[in-house]
């Protein structure tokens, strides 16, 4: 039986190392070389497992059953109204206060030729868990390749019609965690549209808007700081970026969603997914009061989460992608974080 504090490591031929723990499958470290071969840990977090277990439970964690927000925690399915916990102001966030990030996953070694090393993480979520219908059986593979890809593959099956939207919540800083903010790191998104927010609703309005001419335009690469410091209503609502972007050309197949790079270190990370959206969150709520890696404070804009997903509040928006899973169907989600030098 896996314990919350158990530590697992994946390592490849290029000294890339991924570390995670049993609780939440939380990725507590991803060490990658820079242009001179110097290694740094590029995910923000704490200095010890004890601190990780006591601290922000979303750092690097697997989130579910429904990542991101559901307005007022309500949805209807097959004629039944469901009320979920409102653990984020008026809304439901990341599956509730006892979401998948707070569970101890069962971790076992996993072998497949495409991976240098891999683990399988499994969880059975009982019918009614956090208010969601159906028993949900979830399997997630963390696989590391010698091409410096961390592959995250999710699969889930349910005993009753339910909703699902799993994601991974690591915050990246390609200079290395603890080395300031991500303001001068360059982001390019394969997204010409995004889903705007309303401060009153506390999440998406349901509109799908062109990014052109707004701070959310990352179709041509630009620094994250340019957007976070822009005089823009959407930026002001969340003091940075905390938005779902609509991936262009979505057809359920794996495609490039995002590219993050840091000129100073030469590190680059591409995100591939078969999902329709990606949440870009610049960690605006970090206030420097917590101590993170290198003994440095965890600061506002100190890392950027890139969460592949179905759009927020999809269960209540008919024109958003489907988040319903029925018995006999298999939910399949792939997210690849590929590291390189530019
Ligand atoms: C993100 C979300 C943020 C914040 C964070 C958890 O996915 O977009 O608004 O809630 O999770 O701290």
Short mmCIF file of C-alpha atoms and ligand atoms in Angstrom, two decimals:
data_model
loop_
_atom_site.label_atom_id
_atom_site.label_comp_id
_atom_site.label_asym_id
_atom_site.label_seq_id
_atom_site.Cartn_x
_atom_site.Cartn_y
_atom_site.Cartn_z
CA UNK A 1 0.00 0.00 0.00
CA UNK A 2 1.34 3.36 -1.00
CA UNK A 3 1.75 5.97 1.77
CA UNK A 4 1.16 9.72 1.42
CA UNK A 5 4.86 10.43 2.02
CA UNK A 6 6.26 7.73 -0.29
CA UNK A 7 8.64 9.25 -2.84
CA UNK A 8 8.97 7.92 -6.40
CA UNK A 9 11.59 8.88 -8.99
CA UNK A 10 11.80 8.62 -12.75
CA UNK A 11 15.17 9.21 -14.40
CA UNK A 12 16.32 9.12 -18.02
CA UNK A 13 19.65 8.99 -19.87
CA UNK A 14 19.96 12.80 -19.92
CA UNK A 15 19.79 13.28 -16.15
CA UNK A 16 16.19 14.48 -16.33
CA UNK A 17 14.56 13.42 -13.08
CA UNK A 18 10.90 13.55 -12.07
CA UNK A 19 9.98 13.11 -8.41
CA UNK A 20 6.48 12.60 -7.06
CA UNK A 21 4.79 11.47 -3.85
CA UNK A 22 1.87 9.18 -3.03
CA UNK A 23 -0.49 11.93 -1.86
CA UNK A 24 -2.14 13.45 -4.90
CA UNK A 25 0.53 11.93 -7.14
CA UNK A 26 2.06 15.34 -6.47
CA UNK A 27 5.03 16.07 -8.74
CA UNK A 28 7.50 17.58 -6.28
CA UNK A 29 10.43 18.00 -8.68
CA UNK A 30 11.40 17.99 -12.36
CA UNK A 31 15.13 18.46 -12.82
CA UNK A 32 16.29 19.37 -16.32
CA UNK A 33 19.59 20.64 -17.78
CA UNK A 34 20.11 24.15 -19.15
CA UNK A 35 22.12 25.06 -22.28
CA UNK A 36 25.37 24.38 -20.37
CA UNK A 37 24.15 21.11 -18.91
CA UNK A 38 23.53 22.68 -15.49
CA UNK A 39 20.61 21.04 -13.72
CA UNK A 40 17.76 22.90 -12.02
CA UNK A 41 14.40 21.92 -10.61
CA UNK A 42 11.82 23.69 -12.80
CA UNK A 43 8.64 23.12 -10.76
CA UNK A 44 7.88 25.30 -7.78
CA UNK A 45 7.23 23.68 -4.43
CA UNK A 46 8.72 23.01 -1.02
CA UNK A 47 12.06 21.77 0.26
CA UNK A 48 10.81 18.60 1.96
CA UNK A 49 8.06 16.00 1.71
CA UNK A 50 6.79 17.04 5.17
CA UNK A 51 6.33 20.62 3.95
CA UNK A 52 4.68 19.40 0.75
CA UNK A 53 2.17 17.37 2.76
CA UNK A 54 1.38 20.37 4.98
CA UNK A 55 1.45 23.01 2.24
CA UNK A 56 -0.47 23.96 -0.92
CA UNK A 57 -2.10 20.68 -1.93
CA UNK A 58 -2.39 21.64 -5.60
CA UNK A 59 1.37 21.95 -6.29
CA UNK A 60 2.08 19.36 -8.97
CA UNK A 61 -1.00 17.37 -8.01
CA UNK A 62 -3.50 15.30 -9.95
CA UNK A 63 -6.82 17.16 -9.75
CA UNK A 64 -10.30 15.69 -10.10
CA UNK A 65 -12.98 14.62 -10.45
CA UNK A 66 -13.63 17.92 -12.16
CA UNK A 67 -10.63 20.24 -12.38
CA UNK A 68 -11.25 23.97 -12.35
CA UNK A 69 -14.63 25.47 -11.52
CA UNK A 70 -18.28 24.49 -11.73
CA UNK A 71 -20.59 27.45 -11.18
CA UNK A 72 -22.38 27.21 -7.81
CA UNK A 73 -21.28 23.55 -7.70
CA UNK A 74 -24.40 22.59 -9.65
CA UNK A 75 -25.03 20.45 -12.68
CA UNK A 76 -27.78 18.19 -14.06
CA UNK A 77 -27.29 14.86 -15.68
CA UNK A 78 -29.91 12.49 -17.10
CA UNK A 79 -32.67 14.44 -15.31
CA UNK A 80 -30.98 14.46 -11.89
CA UNK A 81 -29.75 17.67 -10.24
CA UNK A 82 -26.45 17.43 -8.39
CA UNK A 83 -25.07 19.82 -5.77
CA UNK A 84 -21.33 19.71 -5.19
CA UNK A 85 -19.41 21.44 -2.42
CA UNK A 86 -18.70 25.14 -3.01
CA UNK A 87 -15.09 25.24 -1.81
CA UNK A 88 -14.04 28.32 -3.81
CA UNK A 89 -16.32 31.24 -3.02
CA UNK A 90 -19.63 30.51 -4.73
CA UNK A 91 -18.14 27.77 -6.91
CA UNK A 92 -16.81 24.22 -6.84
CA UNK A 93 -13.06 23.91 -7.49
CA UNK A 94 -10.84 20.94 -8.41
CA UNK A 95 -13.24 18.24 -7.24
CA UNK A 96 -13.92 19.68 -3.78
CA UNK A 97 -11.96 20.01 -0.55
CA UNK A 98 -11.22 16.27 -0.60
CA UNK A 99 -10.45 16.16 -4.31
CA UNK A 100 -8.10 13.69 -5.97
CA UNK A 101 -5.13 15.90 -5.04
CA UNK A 102 -5.69 14.97 -1.39
CA UNK A 103 -5.96 11.20 -1.95
CA UNK A 104 -3.17 8.70 -1.60
CA UNK A 105 -2.91 7.01 -5.00
CA UNK A 106 -1.81 3.40 -5.34
CA UNK A 107 1.54 3.60 -7.15
CA UNK A 108 3.10 0.64 -8.97
CA UNK A 109 6.00 0.39 -11.44
CA UNK A 110 4.85 0.31 -15.06
CA UNK A 111 6.75 -0.93 -18.09
CA UNK A 112 6.39 0.00 -21.73
CA UNK A 113 9.17 0.25 -24.30
CA UNK A 114 8.51 3.92 -25.14
CA UNK A 115 9.28 4.91 -21.53
CA UNK A 116 12.71 4.85 -19.88
CA UNK A 117 10.87 4.59 -16.59
CA UNK A 118 7.20 4.81 -15.66
CA UNK A 119 4.72 4.37 -12.83
CA UNK A 120 1.01 3.73 -12.79
CA UNK A 121 -1.13 5.58 -10.23
CA UNK A 122 -4.58 4.14 -9.48
CA UNK A 123 -7.55 5.33 -7.51
CA UNK A 124 -11.10 4.07 -7.01
CA UNK A 125 -13.47 6.91 -6.22
CA UNK A 126 -16.70 5.53 -4.71
CA UNK A 127 -20.19 6.36 -5.99
CA UNK A 128 -21.18 9.69 -4.41
CA UNK A 129 -17.59 10.74 -3.66
CA UNK A 130 -17.63 14.55 -3.13
CA UNK A 131 -21.20 14.47 -4.49
CA UNK A 132 -20.34 13.02 -7.91
CA UNK A 133 -22.36 10.10 -9.26
CA UNK A 134 -20.88 6.72 -10.18
CA UNK A 135 -17.94 4.69 -8.97
CA UNK A 136 -14.96 6.00 -10.93
CA UNK A 137 -11.89 3.87 -11.57
CA UNK A 138 -8.94 6.05 -12.53
CA UNK A 139 -5.49 5.10 -13.81
CA UNK A 140 -2.77 7.61 -14.54
CA UNK A 141 0.61 6.76 -16.06
CA UNK A 142 3.62 8.99 -15.44
CA UNK A 143 6.18 7.98 -18.08
CA UNK A 144 9.58 9.55 -18.78
CA UNK A 145 11.25 9.10 -22.17
CA UNK A 146 14.84 9.61 -23.32
CA UNK A 147 13.48 12.44 -25.51
CA UNK A 148 12.97 14.37 -22.24
CA UNK A 149 9.21 13.98 -22.32
CA UNK A 150 7.12 13.53 -19.21
CA UNK A 151 4.03 11.77 -20.53
CA UNK A 152 0.91 11.82 -18.36
CA UNK A 153 -1.83 9.47 -19.55
CA UNK A 154 -5.19 9.39 -17.80
CA UNK A 155 -7.87 6.74 -18.21
CA UNK A 156 -11.14 6.41 -16.30
CA UNK A 157 -14.32 4.35 -16.31
CA UNK A 158 -17.55 4.89 -14.42
CA UNK A 159 -20.42 2.72 -13.16
CA UNK A 160 -23.03 5.52 -13.74
CA UNK A 161 -23.22 8.58 -15.98
CA UNK A 162 -20.94 11.23 -14.45
CA UNK A 163 -18.76 14.21 -15.32
CA UNK A 164 -14.98 14.17 -15.45
CA UNK A 165 -12.09 16.55 -16.10
CA UNK A 166 -8.73 15.47 -14.72
CA UNK A 167 -5.54 17.52 -14.86
CA UNK A 168 -2.03 17.96 -13.50
CA UNK A 169 -1.19 21.11 -11.59
CA UNK A 170 2.58 21.66 -11.67
CA UNK A 171 3.78 25.28 -11.81
CA UNK A 172 6.82 25.72 -14.06
CA UNK A 173 9.65 28.21 -13.83
CA UNK A 174 12.30 27.38 -16.44
CA UNK A 175 14.98 29.41 -14.62
CA UNK A 176 14.51 26.94 -11.78
CA UNK A 177 12.15 27.26 -8.83
CA UNK A 178 13.22 29.99 -6.43
CA UNK A 179 14.87 32.09 -9.15
CA UNK A 180 12.37 34.94 -9.29
CA UNK A 181 9.27 35.27 -11.44
CA UNK A 182 8.32 33.98 -14.87
CA UNK A 183 7.70 37.50 -16.22
CA UNK A 184 10.52 37.40 -18.79
CA UNK A 185 9.76 33.84 -19.92
CA UNK A 186 8.24 33.62 -23.35
CA UNK A 187 4.94 31.88 -23.99
CA UNK A 188 3.40 30.86 -27.28
CA UNK A 189 -0.07 29.30 -27.38
CA UNK A 190 -1.78 27.44 -30.18
CA UNK A 191 -4.98 29.25 -29.24
CA UNK A 192 -6.69 32.05 -31.12
CA UNK A 193 -9.63 32.03 -28.67
CA UNK A 194 -10.11 31.95 -24.89
CA UNK A 195 -13.00 31.78 -22.43
CA UNK A 196 -13.28 35.14 -20.63
CA UNK A 197 -13.96 35.44 -16.89
CA UNK A 198 -16.49 37.41 -14.89
CA UNK A 199 -15.50 38.66 -11.43
CA UNK A 200 -19.12 38.31 -10.27
CA UNK A 201 -19.49 34.69 -11.44
CA UNK A 202 -15.97 33.83 -10.23
CA UNK A 203 -15.20 31.90 -13.41
CA UNK A 204 -16.02 31.76 -17.13
CA UNK A 205 -18.99 33.63 -18.59
CA UNK A 206 -19.59 31.02 -21.29
CA UNK A 207 -18.35 33.28 -24.07
CA UNK A 208 -15.61 32.15 -26.44
CA UNK A 209 -13.65 35.21 -27.53
CA UNK A 210 -10.88 35.95 -30.03
CA UNK A 211 -7.57 36.73 -28.29
CA UNK A 212 -6.55 39.13 -31.08
CA UNK A 213 -5.92 42.63 -29.77
CA UNK A 214 -6.08 41.55 -26.09
CA UNK A 215 -3.48 40.70 -23.43
CA UNK A 216 -4.46 37.04 -23.96
CA UNK A 217 -2.91 36.98 -27.43
CA UNK A 218 -0.02 34.48 -27.30
CA UNK A 219 -0.46 33.31 -30.89
CA UNK A 220 2.82 35.09 -31.57
CA UNK A 221 5.22 34.38 -28.72
CA UNK A 222 5.59 37.10 -26.09
CA UNK A 223 6.71 37.36 -22.49
CA UNK A 224 4.27 36.41 -19.74
CA UNK A 225 5.11 39.71 -18.03
CA UNK A 226 3.82 41.67 -21.00
CA UNK A 227 0.39 40.11 -20.42
CA UNK A 228 0.47 40.13 -16.60
CA UNK A 229 1.38 43.83 -16.50
CA UNK A 230 -1.05 44.89 -19.23
CA UNK A 231 -3.84 47.39 -18.64
CA UNK A 232 -6.51 44.81 -19.47
CA UNK A 233 -9.82 44.04 -17.75
CA UNK A 234 -9.36 40.25 -17.91
CA UNK A 235 -5.88 40.51 -16.39
CA UNK A 236 -7.16 42.75 -13.59
CA UNK A 237 -9.84 40.25 -12.51
CA UNK A 238 -7.22 37.66 -11.56
CA UNK A 239 -4.08 39.83 -11.20
CA UNK A 240 -2.35 38.03 -14.04
CA UNK A 241 -3.44 35.13 -16.19
CA UNK A 242 -5.82 32.48 -14.89
CA UNK A 243 -7.62 31.67 -18.12
CA UNK A 244 -8.70 28.73 -20.21
CA UNK A 245 -7.43 28.87 -23.78
CA UNK A 246 -9.21 27.08 -26.62
CA UNK A 247 -6.69 24.94 -28.47
CA UNK A 248 -6.84 25.54 -32.23
CA UNK A 249 -7.65 22.57 -34.43
CA UNK A 250 -8.85 20.38 -31.54
CA UNK A 251 -9.91 16.97 -32.86
CA UNK A 252 -9.18 14.67 -29.92
CA UNK A 253 -5.68 13.85 -31.22
CA UNK A 254 -2.41 14.88 -29.60
CA UNK A 255 -1.33 18.37 -30.73
CA UNK A 256 0.93 21.18 -29.60
CA UNK A 257 -0.88 23.48 -27.17
CA UNK A 258 1.86 25.63 -25.66
CA UNK A 259 5.55 26.46 -25.74
CA UNK A 260 7.34 28.13 -22.84
CA UNK A 261 10.96 29.25 -23.07
CA UNK A 262 13.59 31.05 -21.03
CA UNK A 263 16.33 32.84 -22.95
CA UNK A 264 18.76 33.01 -20.02
CA UNK A 265 18.91 29.27 -19.32
CA UNK A 266 17.98 28.19 -22.86
CA UNK A 267 15.36 25.85 -21.38
CA UNK A 268 12.21 25.27 -23.37
CA UNK A 269 9.08 23.25 -22.61
CA UNK A 270 6.38 22.24 -25.08
CA UNK A 271 2.98 20.99 -23.96
CA UNK A 272 1.08 18.53 -26.14
CA UNK A 273 -2.44 17.31 -25.41
CA UNK A 274 -5.50 15.64 -26.87
CA UNK A 275 -7.74 17.88 -24.73
CA UNK A 276 -9.66 20.94 -26.03
CA UNK A 277 -8.34 23.48 -23.51
CA UNK A 278 -5.40 24.58 -21.42
CA UNK A 279 -5.59 26.64 -18.23
CA UNK A 280 -2.69 29.05 -17.93
CA UNK A 281 -2.35 30.17 -14.32
CA UNK A 282 0.48 32.49 -13.29
CA UNK A 283 0.25 31.82 -9.54
CA UNK A 284 -1.18 35.22 -8.68
CA UNK A 285 -2.20 34.21 -5.15
CA UNK A 286 1.33 33.45 -3.94
CA UNK A 287 2.33 36.24 -1.56
CA UNK A 288 5.89 35.35 -0.56
CA UNK A 289 4.97 34.25 2.97
CA UNK A 290 5.79 30.58 2.31
CA UNK A 291 9.31 29.30 1.87
CA UNK A 292 9.93 27.16 -1.19
CA UNK A 293 12.85 25.58 -3.00
CA UNK A 294 16.35 27.05 -2.51
CA UNK A 295 14.94 28.45 0.76
CA UNK A 296 13.39 31.30 -1.25
CA UNK A 297 9.87 32.71 -0.80
CA UNK A 298 7.12 31.44 -3.11
CA UNK A 299 6.27 34.68 -4.87
CA UNK A 300 3.46 36.00 -7.04
CA UNK A 301 4.07 34.98 -10.67
CA UNK A 302 6.84 32.64 -9.44
CA UNK A 303 5.64 29.85 -11.74
CA UNK A 304 3.07 29.11 -14.40
CA UNK A 305 0.67 26.16 -14.31
CA UNK A 306 -0.26 24.71 -17.69
CA UNK A 307 -3.26 22.49 -17.06
CA UNK A 308 -4.64 20.58 -20.04
CA UNK A 309 -8.38 20.23 -19.60
CA UNK A 310 -11.99 20.42 -20.76
CA UNK A 311 -13.24 24.01 -20.35
CA UNK A 312 -14.31 25.27 -16.88
CA UNK A 313 -18.02 24.83 -16.13
CA UNK A 314 -18.50 22.66 -19.24
CA UNK A 315 -21.29 20.62 -17.58
CA UNK A 316 -23.45 23.79 -17.64
CA UNK A 317 -22.47 25.08 -21.07
CA UNK A 318 -23.89 23.12 -23.96
CA UNK A 319 -21.58 24.76 -26.49
CA UNK A 320 -18.46 23.77 -24.49
CA UNK A 321 -16.80 20.37 -25.06
CA UNK A 322 -18.46 17.32 -23.53
CA UNK A 323 -17.42 16.39 -19.99
CA UNK A 324 -19.92 13.55 -19.53
CA UNK A 325 -18.64 9.99 -19.11
CA UNK A 326 -21.07 7.09 -19.38
CA UNK A 327 -20.71 3.44 -18.36
CA UNK A 328 -18.91 1.49 -21.09
CA UNK A 329 -16.97 4.56 -22.24
CA UNK A 330 -13.33 5.26 -21.41
CA UNK A 331 -12.12 8.79 -20.58
CA UNK A 332 -8.69 9.21 -22.15
CA UNK A 333 -6.50 12.24 -21.67
CA UNK A 334 -2.86 12.66 -22.62
CA UNK A 335 -0.58 15.52 -21.64
CA UNK A 336 3.09 15.61 -22.64
CA UNK A 337 5.58 18.08 -21.16
CA UNK A 338 8.61 17.97 -23.46
CA UNK A 339 11.82 19.68 -22.37
CA UNK A 340 14.52 20.88 -24.76
CA UNK A 341 17.15 23.55 -25.26
CA UNK A 342 16.45 26.37 -27.68
C1 LIG B 1 -5.95 26.74 -10.84
C2 LIG B 1 -7.04 27.76 -10.92
C3 LIG B 1 -6.68 28.90 -10.00
C4 LIG B 1 -6.41 28.42 -8.58
C5 LIG B 1 -5.44 27.25 -8.60
C6 LIG B 1 -5.32 26.56 -7.27
O1 LIG B 1 -6.26 25.66 -11.66
O2 LIG B 1 -7.19 28.18 -12.24
O3 LIG B 1 -7.71 29.86 -10.01
O4 LIG B 1 -7.62 28.04 -7.98
O5 LIG B 1 -5.84 26.29 -9.50
O6 LIG B 1 -4.73 27.34 -6.32
#
